[in-house]
């Protein structure tokens, strides 16, 4: 009996469990570009183009590999518009009674598949290193689900960067060596470029025609769309950027939008590269003496630690995770998150490159745009909607715990033991943005004061009841209490003026 093997747009791996259980002789692979997936959020144009181009490339590869593939393009006349609709249409055409797929990375789709009028078998997505069951076992009975403990277990379990029972280099975590600001004249190898062939060009044209008003520009589209291109991106990173990845991981430079980051998240999230092989490639570079331990450990921790941990949290916490709002933040997301029209140089840079590349690196997401939203008390649901829309690598299983959890503290501390907040001083230390800013990073109050400065204290003051007793924040409150009353009042007044401007819909 024929079964349909459904491959979703972020399941582009030849060795996933669904394809492994199929039979090339009798089964049919179904892939569909559908409006429902293209519009559940206002995806960046580059994200749409990458998804469709990579899906088409993958379908070609499957056909060359001997699979019978039924592929629906977005603008096909008989496109049913949703994944379930397309599965039903193809099942009828092929006389199939069952659809097999990897469980999607979103509660929304899992629930839609469960309540579909045809049988859709969702297999555990075994492309992740840690299964959902394994994560649940680890989490069971723990008072706190801290990433660091999870990560150490994953190191032991996979043997990555282990020397017998001990961590390579003698420590589990080399983060204290990884906080250097980058020098503008530091040499960095330019990112590899990927040729826009006819397939990619056709998709770019289609996206521009079908989604003209979506956020972002297609001009600088340069994403790997196939396994071969993704392998090239990985090789480039290992050869040129891994060495200094750790040291400058938290740095930001106005003239360098990528620094030493790997730019591999879209390849891994789409399935073009497996997290295991990426970690292994980094470990091999360490063993060969080509990259130092602080960089290799820092890099592997992002993938084996943070990435796997975030997915574990998303599925363990349940579908209501995205609607949590522990700090009761209700302010609307300022419109300049979409336009980039702000005098704050750091925000302008982060939003501008997000528009142009669908990419900003972790510290820009966490300590610039995320930090600002948290300090300003923006509704975390609206913040999540923004992050889900604007980044090339955005899928809810990883975006939501990063945004609601790590960045906005909306989950009340499941992911983060304290809020990731900072005044302008941190941004000034880690970047060269402040020199070219209309605001004064050293000024704490008054019209020209960096908005991060006054909002920082306003946040701490208004959430005193919740955070004062946090052992990692006691010192900050003591510092606040030591300041003269007039000084504190001036900061709070400045913050109130900043917030009032936001409420009036004015630019900052
Ligand atoms: P590198 O800095 O080179 O890191 C290497 C790899 O580690 C990444 O490719 C990624 O696979 C993994 N990684 C690093 N940090 C994280 C993390 N915190 N969580 C999960 N994986 C991580 N990442 C996404 O993949 N999708 C998202 O939608 C997403 N949303 C985010 C939202 C916010 C508010 C924040 C603070 C972070 C978010 N991240 C997200 C995590 C991180 O910012 C990106 O993975 C990273 O910037 C991708 O760039 P890169 O490939 O150059 O990463
Ligand atoms: C992100 C995305 C987009 C834009 N379009 C499609 C699509 O047309 N067809 C498809 O199968 N998948 C698409 N995807 C990826 C899915 O939305 C993704 O599988 C879910 O968000 C779960 O991670
Ligand atoms: Fe950002 Fe403040 Fe520095 Fe301006 S002064 S770039 S707003 S941190």
mmCIF file with all atom_site columns, C-alpha atoms in Angstrom, residues 214-390:
data_model
loop_
_atom_site.group_PDB
_atom_site.id
_atom_site.type_symbol
_atom_site.label_atom_id
_atom_site.label_alt_id
_atom_site.label_comp_id
_atom_site.label_asym_id
_atom_site.label_entity_id
_atom_site.label_seq_id
_atom_site.pdbx_PDB_ins_code
_atom_site.Cartn_x
_atom_site.Cartn_y
_atom_site.Cartn_z
_atom_site.occupancy
_atom_site.B_iso_or_equiv
_atom_site.pdbx_formal_charge
_atom_site.auth_seq_id
_atom_site.auth_comp_id
_atom_site.auth_asym_id
_atom_site.auth_atom_id
_atom_site.pdbx_PDB_model_num
ATOM 1   C CA . UNK A 1 214 ? 6.605  41.831 3.535  1.00 0.00 ? 214 UNK A CA 1
ATOM 2   C CA . UNK A 1 215 ? 9.458  43.109 5.687  1.00 0.00 ? 215 UNK A CA 1
ATOM 3   C CA . UNK A 1 216 ? 12.970 43.089 4.279  1.00 0.00 ? 216 UNK A CA 1
ATOM 4   C CA . UNK A 1 217 ? 14.863 43.409 1.072  1.00 0.00 ? 217 UNK A CA 1
ATOM 5   C CA . UNK A 1 218 ? 15.951 40.650 -1.316 1.00 0.00 ? 218 UNK A CA 1
ATOM 6   C CA . UNK A 1 219 ? 18.874 42.626 -2.736 1.00 0.00 ? 219 UNK A CA 1
ATOM 7   C CA . UNK A 1 220 ? 21.561 40.995 -0.601 1.00 0.00 ? 220 UNK A CA 1
ATOM 8   C CA . UNK A 1 221 ? 20.131 37.450 -0.647 1.00 0.00 ? 221 UNK A CA 1
ATOM 9   C CA . UNK A 1 222 ? 23.128 35.137 -0.236 1.00 0.00 ? 222 UNK A CA 1
ATOM 10  C CA . UNK A 1 223 ? 21.972 32.022 1.614  1.00 0.00 ? 223 UNK A CA 1
ATOM 11  C CA . UNK A 1 224 ? 23.022 28.424 0.991  1.00 0.00 ? 224 UNK A CA 1
ATOM 12  C CA . UNK A 1 225 ? 19.991 26.708 -0.547 1.00 0.00 ? 225 UNK A CA 1
ATOM 13  C CA . UNK A 1 226 ? 21.358 23.172 -0.923 1.00 0.00 ? 226 UNK A CA 1
ATOM 14  C CA . UNK A 1 227 ? 23.327 20.630 1.032  1.00 0.00 ? 227 UNK A CA 1
ATOM 15  C CA . UNK A 1 228 ? 26.387 21.255 -1.170 1.00 0.00 ? 228 UNK A CA 1
ATOM 16  C CA . UNK A 1 229 ? 26.282 25.001 -0.529 1.00 0.00 ? 229 UNK A CA 1
ATOM 17  C CA . UNK A 1 230 ? 25.718 24.452 3.190  1.00 0.00 ? 230 UNK A CA 1
ATOM 18  C CA . UNK A 1 231 ? 28.798 22.203 3.307  1.00 0.00 ? 231 UNK A CA 1
ATOM 19  C CA . UNK A 1 232 ? 30.775 24.994 1.672  1.00 0.00 ? 232 UNK A CA 1
ATOM 20  C CA . UNK A 1 233 ? 29.512 27.478 4.284  1.00 0.00 ? 233 UNK A CA 1
ATOM 21  C CA . UNK A 1 234 ? 30.547 25.113 7.085  1.00 0.00 ? 234 UNK A CA 1
ATOM 22  C CA . UNK A 1 235 ? 34.010 24.559 5.584  1.00 0.00 ? 235 UNK A CA 1
ATOM 23  C CA . UNK A 1 236 ? 34.463 28.306 5.223  1.00 0.00 ? 236 UNK A CA 1
ATOM 24  C CA . UNK A 1 237 ? 33.550 28.942 8.849  1.00 0.00 ? 237 UNK A CA 1
ATOM 25  C CA . UNK A 1 238 ? 35.822 26.202 10.182 1.00 0.00 ? 238 UNK A CA 1
ATOM 26  C CA . UNK A 1 239 ? 38.739 27.335 8.037  1.00 0.00 ? 239 UNK A CA 1
ATOM 27  C CA . UNK A 1 240 ? 38.437 31.083 8.615  1.00 0.00 ? 240 UNK A CA 1
ATOM 28  C CA . UNK A 1 241 ? 36.217 32.134 11.507 1.00 0.00 ? 241 UNK A CA 1
ATOM 29  C CA . UNK A 1 242 ? 36.129 29.412 14.142 1.00 0.00 ? 242 UNK A CA 1
ATOM 30  C CA . UNK A 1 243 ? 39.554 30.362 15.496 1.00 0.00 ? 243 UNK A CA 1
ATOM 31  C CA . UNK A 1 244 ? 38.351 33.773 16.742 1.00 0.00 ? 244 UNK A CA 1
ATOM 32  C CA . UNK A 1 245 ? 34.681 32.895 17.159 1.00 0.00 ? 245 UNK A CA 1
ATOM 33  C CA . UNK A 1 246 ? 34.861 32.595 20.940 1.00 0.00 ? 246 UNK A CA 1
ATOM 34  C CA . UNK A 1 247 ? 37.000 35.610 21.681 1.00 0.00 ? 247 UNK A CA 1
ATOM 35  C CA . UNK A 1 248 ? 34.781 38.035 19.757 1.00 0.00 ? 248 UNK A CA 1
ATOM 36  C CA . UNK A 1 249 ? 31.464 36.235 20.158 1.00 0.00 ? 249 UNK A CA 1
ATOM 37  C CA . UNK A 1 250 ? 29.844 39.127 22.044 1.00 0.00 ? 250 UNK A CA 1
ATOM 38  C CA . UNK A 1 251 ? 31.366 41.973 20.025 1.00 0.00 ? 251 UNK A CA 1
ATOM 39  C CA . UNK A 1 252 ? 29.504 44.320 17.685 1.00 0.00 ? 252 UNK A CA 1
ATOM 40  C CA . UNK A 1 253 ? 30.961 46.541 14.961 1.00 0.00 ? 253 UNK A CA 1
ATOM 41  C CA . UNK A 1 254 ? 29.092 49.048 12.825 1.00 0.00 ? 254 UNK A CA 1
ATOM 42  C CA . UNK A 1 255 ? 31.098 48.168 9.712  1.00 0.00 ? 255 UNK A CA 1
ATOM 43  C CA . UNK A 1 256 ? 30.982 44.389 10.119 1.00 0.00 ? 256 UNK A CA 1
ATOM 44  C CA . UNK A 1 257 ? 27.571 42.810 10.305 1.00 0.00 ? 257 UNK A CA 1
ATOM 45  C CA . UNK A 1 258 ? 28.772 39.210 10.623 1.00 0.00 ? 258 UNK A CA 1
ATOM 46  C CA . UNK A 1 259 ? 32.075 39.302 12.533 1.00 0.00 ? 259 UNK A CA 1
ATOM 47  C CA . UNK A 1 260 ? 33.259 35.765 13.315 1.00 0.00 ? 260 UNK A CA 1
ATOM 48  C CA . UNK A 1 261 ? 29.808 34.225 13.531 1.00 0.00 ? 261 UNK A CA 1
ATOM 49  C CA . UNK A 1 262 ? 29.143 31.066 11.589 1.00 0.00 ? 262 UNK A CA 1
ATOM 50  C CA . UNK A 1 263 ? 25.937 32.202 9.795  1.00 0.00 ? 263 UNK A CA 1
ATOM 51  C CA . UNK A 1 264 ? 24.936 28.544 9.861  1.00 0.00 ? 264 UNK A CA 1
ATOM 52  C CA . UNK A 1 265 ? 21.654 28.696 11.805 1.00 0.00 ? 265 UNK A CA 1
ATOM 53  C CA . UNK A 1 266 ? 19.470 28.637 8.680  1.00 0.00 ? 266 UNK A CA 1
ATOM 54  C CA . UNK A 1 267 ? 21.403 25.652 7.255  1.00 0.00 ? 267 UNK A CA 1
ATOM 55  C CA . UNK A 1 268 ? 21.008 23.714 10.504 1.00 0.00 ? 268 UNK A CA 1
ATOM 56  C CA . UNK A 1 269 ? 17.382 24.674 11.094 1.00 0.00 ? 269 UNK A CA 1
ATOM 57  C CA . UNK A 1 270 ? 16.389 23.743 7.537  1.00 0.00 ? 270 UNK A CA 1
ATOM 58  C CA . UNK A 1 271 ? 18.128 20.380 7.856  1.00 0.00 ? 271 UNK A CA 1
ATOM 59  C CA . UNK A 1 272 ? 20.842 21.032 5.256  1.00 0.00 ? 272 UNK A CA 1
ATOM 60  C CA . UNK A 1 273 ? 23.458 20.417 7.958  1.00 0.00 ? 273 UNK A CA 1
ATOM 61  C CA . UNK A 1 274 ? 23.050 18.225 11.007 1.00 0.00 ? 274 UNK A CA 1
ATOM 62  C CA . UNK A 1 275 ? 23.921 19.675 14.428 1.00 0.00 ? 275 UNK A CA 1
ATOM 63  C CA . UNK A 1 276 ? 26.109 16.617 15.077 1.00 0.00 ? 276 UNK A CA 1
ATOM 64  C CA . UNK A 1 277 ? 28.256 17.096 11.990 1.00 0.00 ? 277 UNK A CA 1
ATOM 65  C CA . UNK A 1 278 ? 28.688 20.810 12.684 1.00 0.00 ? 278 UNK A CA 1
ATOM 66  C CA . UNK A 1 279 ? 29.859 20.103 16.266 1.00 0.00 ? 279 UNK A CA 1
ATOM 67  C CA . UNK A 1 280 ? 32.101 17.307 15.006 1.00 0.00 ? 280 UNK A CA 1
ATOM 68  C CA . UNK A 1 281 ? 33.714 19.578 12.404 1.00 0.00 ? 281 UNK A CA 1
ATOM 69  C CA . UNK A 1 282 ? 34.527 22.104 15.139 1.00 0.00 ? 282 UNK A CA 1
ATOM 70  C CA . UNK A 1 283 ? 35.870 19.391 17.435 1.00 0.00 ? 283 UNK A CA 1
ATOM 71  C CA . UNK A 1 284 ? 38.090 18.068 14.639 1.00 0.00 ? 284 UNK A CA 1
ATOM 72  C CA . UNK A 1 285 ? 39.548 21.546 14.147 1.00 0.00 ? 285 UNK A CA 1
ATOM 73  C CA . UNK A 1 286 ? 40.417 21.623 17.862 1.00 0.00 ? 286 UNK A CA 1
ATOM 74  C CA . UNK A 1 287 ? 41.992 18.171 17.743 1.00 0.00 ? 287 UNK A CA 1
ATOM 75  C CA . UNK A 1 288 ? 44.042 19.163 14.707 1.00 0.00 ? 288 UNK A CA 1
ATOM 76  C CA . UNK A 1 289 ? 45.316 22.228 16.588 1.00 0.00 ? 289 UNK A CA 1
ATOM 77  C CA . UNK A 1 290 ? 43.603 24.601 14.147 1.00 0.00 ? 290 UNK A CA 1
ATOM 78  C CA . UNK A 1 291 ? 41.343 26.360 16.677 1.00 0.00 ? 291 UNK A CA 1
ATOM 79  C CA . UNK A 1 292 ? 41.680 27.070 20.403 1.00 0.00 ? 292 UNK A CA 1
ATOM 80  C CA . UNK A 1 293 ? 39.515 25.498 23.074 1.00 0.00 ? 293 UNK A CA 1
ATOM 81  C CA . UNK A 1 294 ? 37.730 28.718 24.093 1.00 0.00 ? 294 UNK A CA 1
ATOM 82  C CA . UNK A 1 295 ? 36.384 29.133 20.552 1.00 0.00 ? 295 UNK A CA 1
ATOM 83  C CA . UNK A 1 296 ? 35.568 25.500 19.912 1.00 0.00 ? 296 UNK A CA 1
ATOM 84  C CA . UNK A 1 297 ? 33.909 24.963 23.296 1.00 0.00 ? 297 UNK A CA 1
ATOM 85  C CA . UNK A 1 298 ? 32.007 28.259 22.929 1.00 0.00 ? 298 UNK A CA 1
ATOM 86  C CA . UNK A 1 299 ? 30.761 27.235 19.502 1.00 0.00 ? 299 UNK A CA 1
ATOM 87  C CA . UNK A 1 300 ? 29.803 23.680 20.439 1.00 0.00 ? 300 UNK A CA 1
ATOM 88  C CA . UNK A 1 301 ? 27.980 24.988 23.536 1.00 0.00 ? 301 UNK A CA 1
ATOM 89  C CA . UNK A 1 302 ? 25.733 27.097 21.299 1.00 0.00 ? 302 UNK A CA 1
ATOM 90  C CA . UNK A 1 303 ? 24.616 24.060 19.356 1.00 0.00 ? 303 UNK A CA 1
ATOM 91  C CA . UNK A 1 304 ? 24.890 21.070 21.685 1.00 0.00 ? 304 UNK A CA 1
ATOM 92  C CA . UNK A 1 305 ? 23.860 23.235 24.641 1.00 0.00 ? 305 UNK A CA 1
ATOM 93  C CA . UNK A 1 306 ? 21.638 26.180 23.793 1.00 0.00 ? 306 UNK A CA 1
ATOM 94  C CA . UNK A 1 307 ? 20.023 24.902 20.619 1.00 0.00 ? 307 UNK A CA 1
ATOM 95  C CA . UNK A 1 308 ? 19.062 21.498 22.011 1.00 0.00 ? 308 UNK A CA 1
ATOM 96  C CA . UNK A 1 309 ? 18.066 23.009 25.347 1.00 0.00 ? 309 UNK A CA 1
ATOM 97  C CA . UNK A 1 310 ? 15.773 25.603 23.740 1.00 0.00 ? 310 UNK A CA 1
ATOM 98  C CA . UNK A 1 311 ? 13.939 22.935 21.801 1.00 0.00 ? 311 UNK A CA 1
ATOM 99  C CA . UNK A 1 312 ? 13.598 20.820 24.933 1.00 0.00 ? 312 UNK A CA 1
ATOM 100 C CA . UNK A 1 313 ? 12.096 23.775 26.816 1.00 0.00 ? 313 UNK A CA 1
ATOM 101 C CA . UNK A 1 314 ? 9.646  24.663 24.019 1.00 0.00 ? 314 UNK A CA 1
ATOM 102 C CA . UNK A 1 315 ? 8.119  21.213 23.811 1.00 0.00 ? 315 UNK A CA 1
ATOM 103 C CA . UNK A 1 316 ? 8.248  20.528 27.535 1.00 0.00 ? 316 UNK A CA 1
ATOM 104 C CA . UNK A 1 317 ? 6.593  23.783 28.553 1.00 0.00 ? 317 UNK A CA 1
ATOM 105 C CA . UNK A 1 318 ? 3.634  23.308 26.200 1.00 0.00 ? 318 UNK A CA 1
ATOM 106 C CA . UNK A 1 319 ? 1.564  25.357 23.752 1.00 0.00 ? 319 UNK A CA 1
ATOM 107 C CA . UNK A 1 320 ? 0.804  28.146 26.243 1.00 0.00 ? 320 UNK A CA 1
ATOM 108 C CA . UNK A 1 321 ? 4.513  29.042 26.532 1.00 0.00 ? 321 UNK A CA 1
ATOM 109 C CA . UNK A 1 322 ? 4.271  31.774 23.890 1.00 0.00 ? 322 UNK A CA 1
ATOM 110 C CA . UNK A 1 323 ? 1.461  33.603 25.707 1.00 0.00 ? 323 UNK A CA 1
ATOM 111 C CA . UNK A 1 324 ? 3.212  33.957 29.071 1.00 0.00 ? 324 UNK A CA 1
ATOM 112 C CA . UNK A 1 325 ? 3.821  37.450 30.381 1.00 0.00 ? 325 UNK A CA 1
ATOM 113 C CA . UNK A 1 326 ? 5.372  37.144 33.830 1.00 0.00 ? 326 UNK A CA 1
ATOM 114 C CA . UNK A 1 327 ? 6.322  40.835 34.019 1.00 0.00 ? 327 UNK A CA 1
ATOM 115 C CA . UNK A 1 328 ? 2.914  41.972 32.788 1.00 0.00 ? 328 UNK A CA 1
ATOM 116 C CA . UNK A 1 329 ? 4.441  44.095 30.025 1.00 0.00 ? 329 UNK A CA 1
ATOM 117 C CA . UNK A 1 330 ? 1.792  45.673 27.801 1.00 0.00 ? 330 UNK A CA 1
ATOM 118 C CA . UNK A 1 331 ? 3.344  48.432 25.708 1.00 0.00 ? 331 UNK A CA 1
ATOM 119 C CA . UNK A 1 332 ? 3.052  48.154 21.900 1.00 0.00 ? 332 UNK A CA 1
ATOM 120 C CA . UNK A 1 333 ? 6.163  47.345 19.901 1.00 0.00 ? 333 UNK A CA 1
ATOM 121 C CA . UNK A 1 334 ? 7.496  50.674 18.591 1.00 0.00 ? 334 UNK A CA 1
ATOM 122 C CA . UNK A 1 335 ? 7.030  51.055 14.850 1.00 0.00 ? 335 UNK A CA 1
ATOM 123 C CA . UNK A 1 336 ? 10.750 51.759 14.395 1.00 0.00 ? 336 UNK A CA 1
ATOM 124 C CA . UNK A 1 337 ? 11.387 48.034 14.870 1.00 0.00 ? 337 UNK A CA 1
ATOM 125 C CA . UNK A 1 338 ? 9.975  47.767 11.347 1.00 0.00 ? 338 UNK A CA 1
ATOM 126 C CA . UNK A 1 339 ? 11.295 50.972 9.804  1.00 0.00 ? 339 UNK A CA 1
ATOM 127 C CA . UNK A 1 340 ? 14.671 51.310 11.506 1.00 0.00 ? 340 UNK A CA 1
ATOM 128 C CA . UNK A 1 341 ? 13.962 55.039 11.826 1.00 0.00 ? 341 UNK A CA 1
ATOM 129 C CA . UNK A 1 342 ? 15.504 55.856 15.175 1.00 0.00 ? 342 UNK A CA 1
ATOM 130 C CA . UNK A 1 343 ? 18.386 58.020 16.335 1.00 0.00 ? 343 UNK A CA 1
ATOM 131 C CA . UNK A 1 344 ? 19.665 55.205 18.576 1.00 0.00 ? 344 UNK A CA 1
ATOM 132 C CA . UNK A 1 345 ? 22.676 54.082 16.538 1.00 0.00 ? 345 UNK A CA 1
ATOM 133 C CA . UNK A 1 346 ? 22.770 50.551 17.979 1.00 0.00 ? 346 UNK A CA 1
ATOM 134 C CA . UNK A 1 347 ? 19.080 49.921 17.282 1.00 0.00 ? 347 UNK A CA 1
ATOM 135 C CA . UNK A 1 348 ? 19.340 51.455 13.831 1.00 0.00 ? 348 UNK A CA 1
ATOM 136 C CA . UNK A 1 349 ? 22.262 49.181 12.990 1.00 0.00 ? 349 UNK A CA 1
ATOM 137 C CA . UNK A 1 350 ? 20.639 46.008 14.320 1.00 0.00 ? 350 UNK A CA 1
ATOM 138 C CA . UNK A 1 351 ? 17.294 46.692 12.656 1.00 0.00 ? 351 UNK A CA 1
ATOM 139 C CA . UNK A 1 352 ? 18.921 47.908 9.436  1.00 0.00 ? 352 UNK A CA 1
ATOM 140 C CA . UNK A 1 353 ? 20.971 44.762 8.971  1.00 0.00 ? 353 UNK A CA 1
ATOM 141 C CA . UNK A 1 354 ? 17.951 42.664 9.910  1.00 0.00 ? 354 UNK A CA 1
ATOM 142 C CA . UNK A 1 355 ? 16.049 44.316 7.060  1.00 0.00 ? 355 UNK A CA 1
ATOM 143 C CA . UNK A 1 356 ? 18.944 43.881 4.600  1.00 0.00 ? 356 UNK A CA 1
ATOM 144 C CA . UNK A 1 357 ? 20.208 40.419 5.580  1.00 0.00 ? 357 UNK A CA 1
ATOM 145 C CA . UNK A 1 358 ? 17.436 38.798 7.682  1.00 0.00 ? 358 UNK A CA 1
ATOM 146 C CA . UNK A 1 359 ? 20.335 38.331 10.093 1.00 0.00 ? 359 UNK A CA 1
ATOM 147 C CA . UNK A 1 360 ? 21.678 39.883 13.264 1.00 0.00 ? 360 UNK A CA 1
ATOM 148 C CA . UNK A 1 361 ? 23.928 37.973 15.582 1.00 0.00 ? 361 UNK A CA 1
ATOM 149 C CA . UNK A 1 362 ? 23.069 36.809 19.060 1.00 0.00 ? 362 UNK A CA 1
ATOM 150 C CA . UNK A 1 363 ? 24.261 39.804 21.057 1.00 0.00 ? 363 UNK A CA 1
ATOM 151 C CA . UNK A 1 364 ? 22.481 42.222 18.747 1.00 0.00 ? 364 UNK A CA 1
ATOM 152 C CA . UNK A 1 365 ? 19.266 40.214 19.218 1.00 0.00 ? 365 UNK A CA 1
ATOM 153 C CA . UNK A 1 366 ? 19.701 39.836 22.971 1.00 0.00 ? 366 UNK A CA 1
ATOM 154 C CA . UNK A 1 367 ? 21.446 42.982 24.189 1.00 0.00 ? 367 UNK A CA 1
ATOM 155 C CA . UNK A 1 368 ? 20.255 45.558 21.659 1.00 0.00 ? 368 UNK A CA 1
ATOM 156 C CA . UNK A 1 369 ? 16.745 44.937 20.273 1.00 0.00 ? 369 UNK A CA 1
ATOM 157 C CA . UNK A 1 370 ? 15.762 42.432 22.997 1.00 0.00 ? 370 UNK A CA 1
ATOM 158 C CA . UNK A 1 371 ? 17.230 44.509 25.812 1.00 0.00 ? 371 UNK A CA 1
ATOM 159 C CA . UNK A 1 372 ? 15.422 47.626 24.612 1.00 0.00 ? 372 UNK A CA 1
ATOM 160 C CA . UNK A 1 373 ? 12.057 45.832 24.375 1.00 0.00 ? 373 UNK A CA 1
ATOM 161 C CA . UNK A 1 374 ? 12.460 44.382 27.858 1.00 0.00 ? 374 UNK A CA 1
ATOM 162 C CA . UNK A 1 375 ? 13.519 47.668 29.459 1.00 0.00 ? 375 UNK A CA 1
ATOM 163 C CA . UNK A 1 376 ? 10.678 49.509 27.714 1.00 0.00 ? 376 UNK A CA 1
ATOM 164 C CA . UNK A 1 377 ? 8.088  46.982 28.889 1.00 0.00 ? 377 UNK A CA 1
ATOM 165 C CA . UNK A 1 378 ? 6.931  45.833 25.445 1.00 0.00 ? 378 UNK A CA 1
ATOM 166 C CA . UNK A 1 379 ? 4.242  43.148 25.265 1.00 0.00 ? 379 UNK A CA 1
ATOM 167 C CA . UNK A 1 380 ? 6.285  39.913 24.882 1.00 0.00 ? 380 UNK A CA 1
ATOM 168 C CA . UNK A 1 381 ? 3.792  38.472 22.408 1.00 0.00 ? 381 UNK A CA 1
ATOM 169 C CA . UNK A 1 382 ? 4.469  41.386 20.067 1.00 0.00 ? 382 UNK A CA 1
ATOM 170 C CA . UNK A 1 383 ? 8.206  40.991 20.609 1.00 0.00 ? 383 UNK A CA 1
ATOM 171 C CA . UNK A 1 384 ? 7.952  37.317 19.667 1.00 0.00 ? 384 UNK A CA 1
ATOM 172 C CA . UNK A 1 385 ? 5.925  38.162 16.578 1.00 0.00 ? 385 UNK A CA 1
ATOM 173 C CA . UNK A 1 386 ? 8.732  40.457 15.476 1.00 0.00 ? 386 UNK A CA 1
ATOM 174 C CA . UNK A 1 387 ? 11.527 37.927 16.025 1.00 0.00 ? 387 UNK A CA 1
ATOM 175 C CA . UNK A 1 388 ? 9.529  35.162 14.362 1.00 0.00 ? 388 UNK A CA 1
ATOM 176 C CA . UNK A 1 389 ? 8.984  37.353 11.319 1.00 0.00 ? 389 UNK A CA 1
ATOM 177 C CA . UNK A 1 390 ? 12.314 39.018 10.712 1.00 0.00 ? 390 UNK A CA 1
#
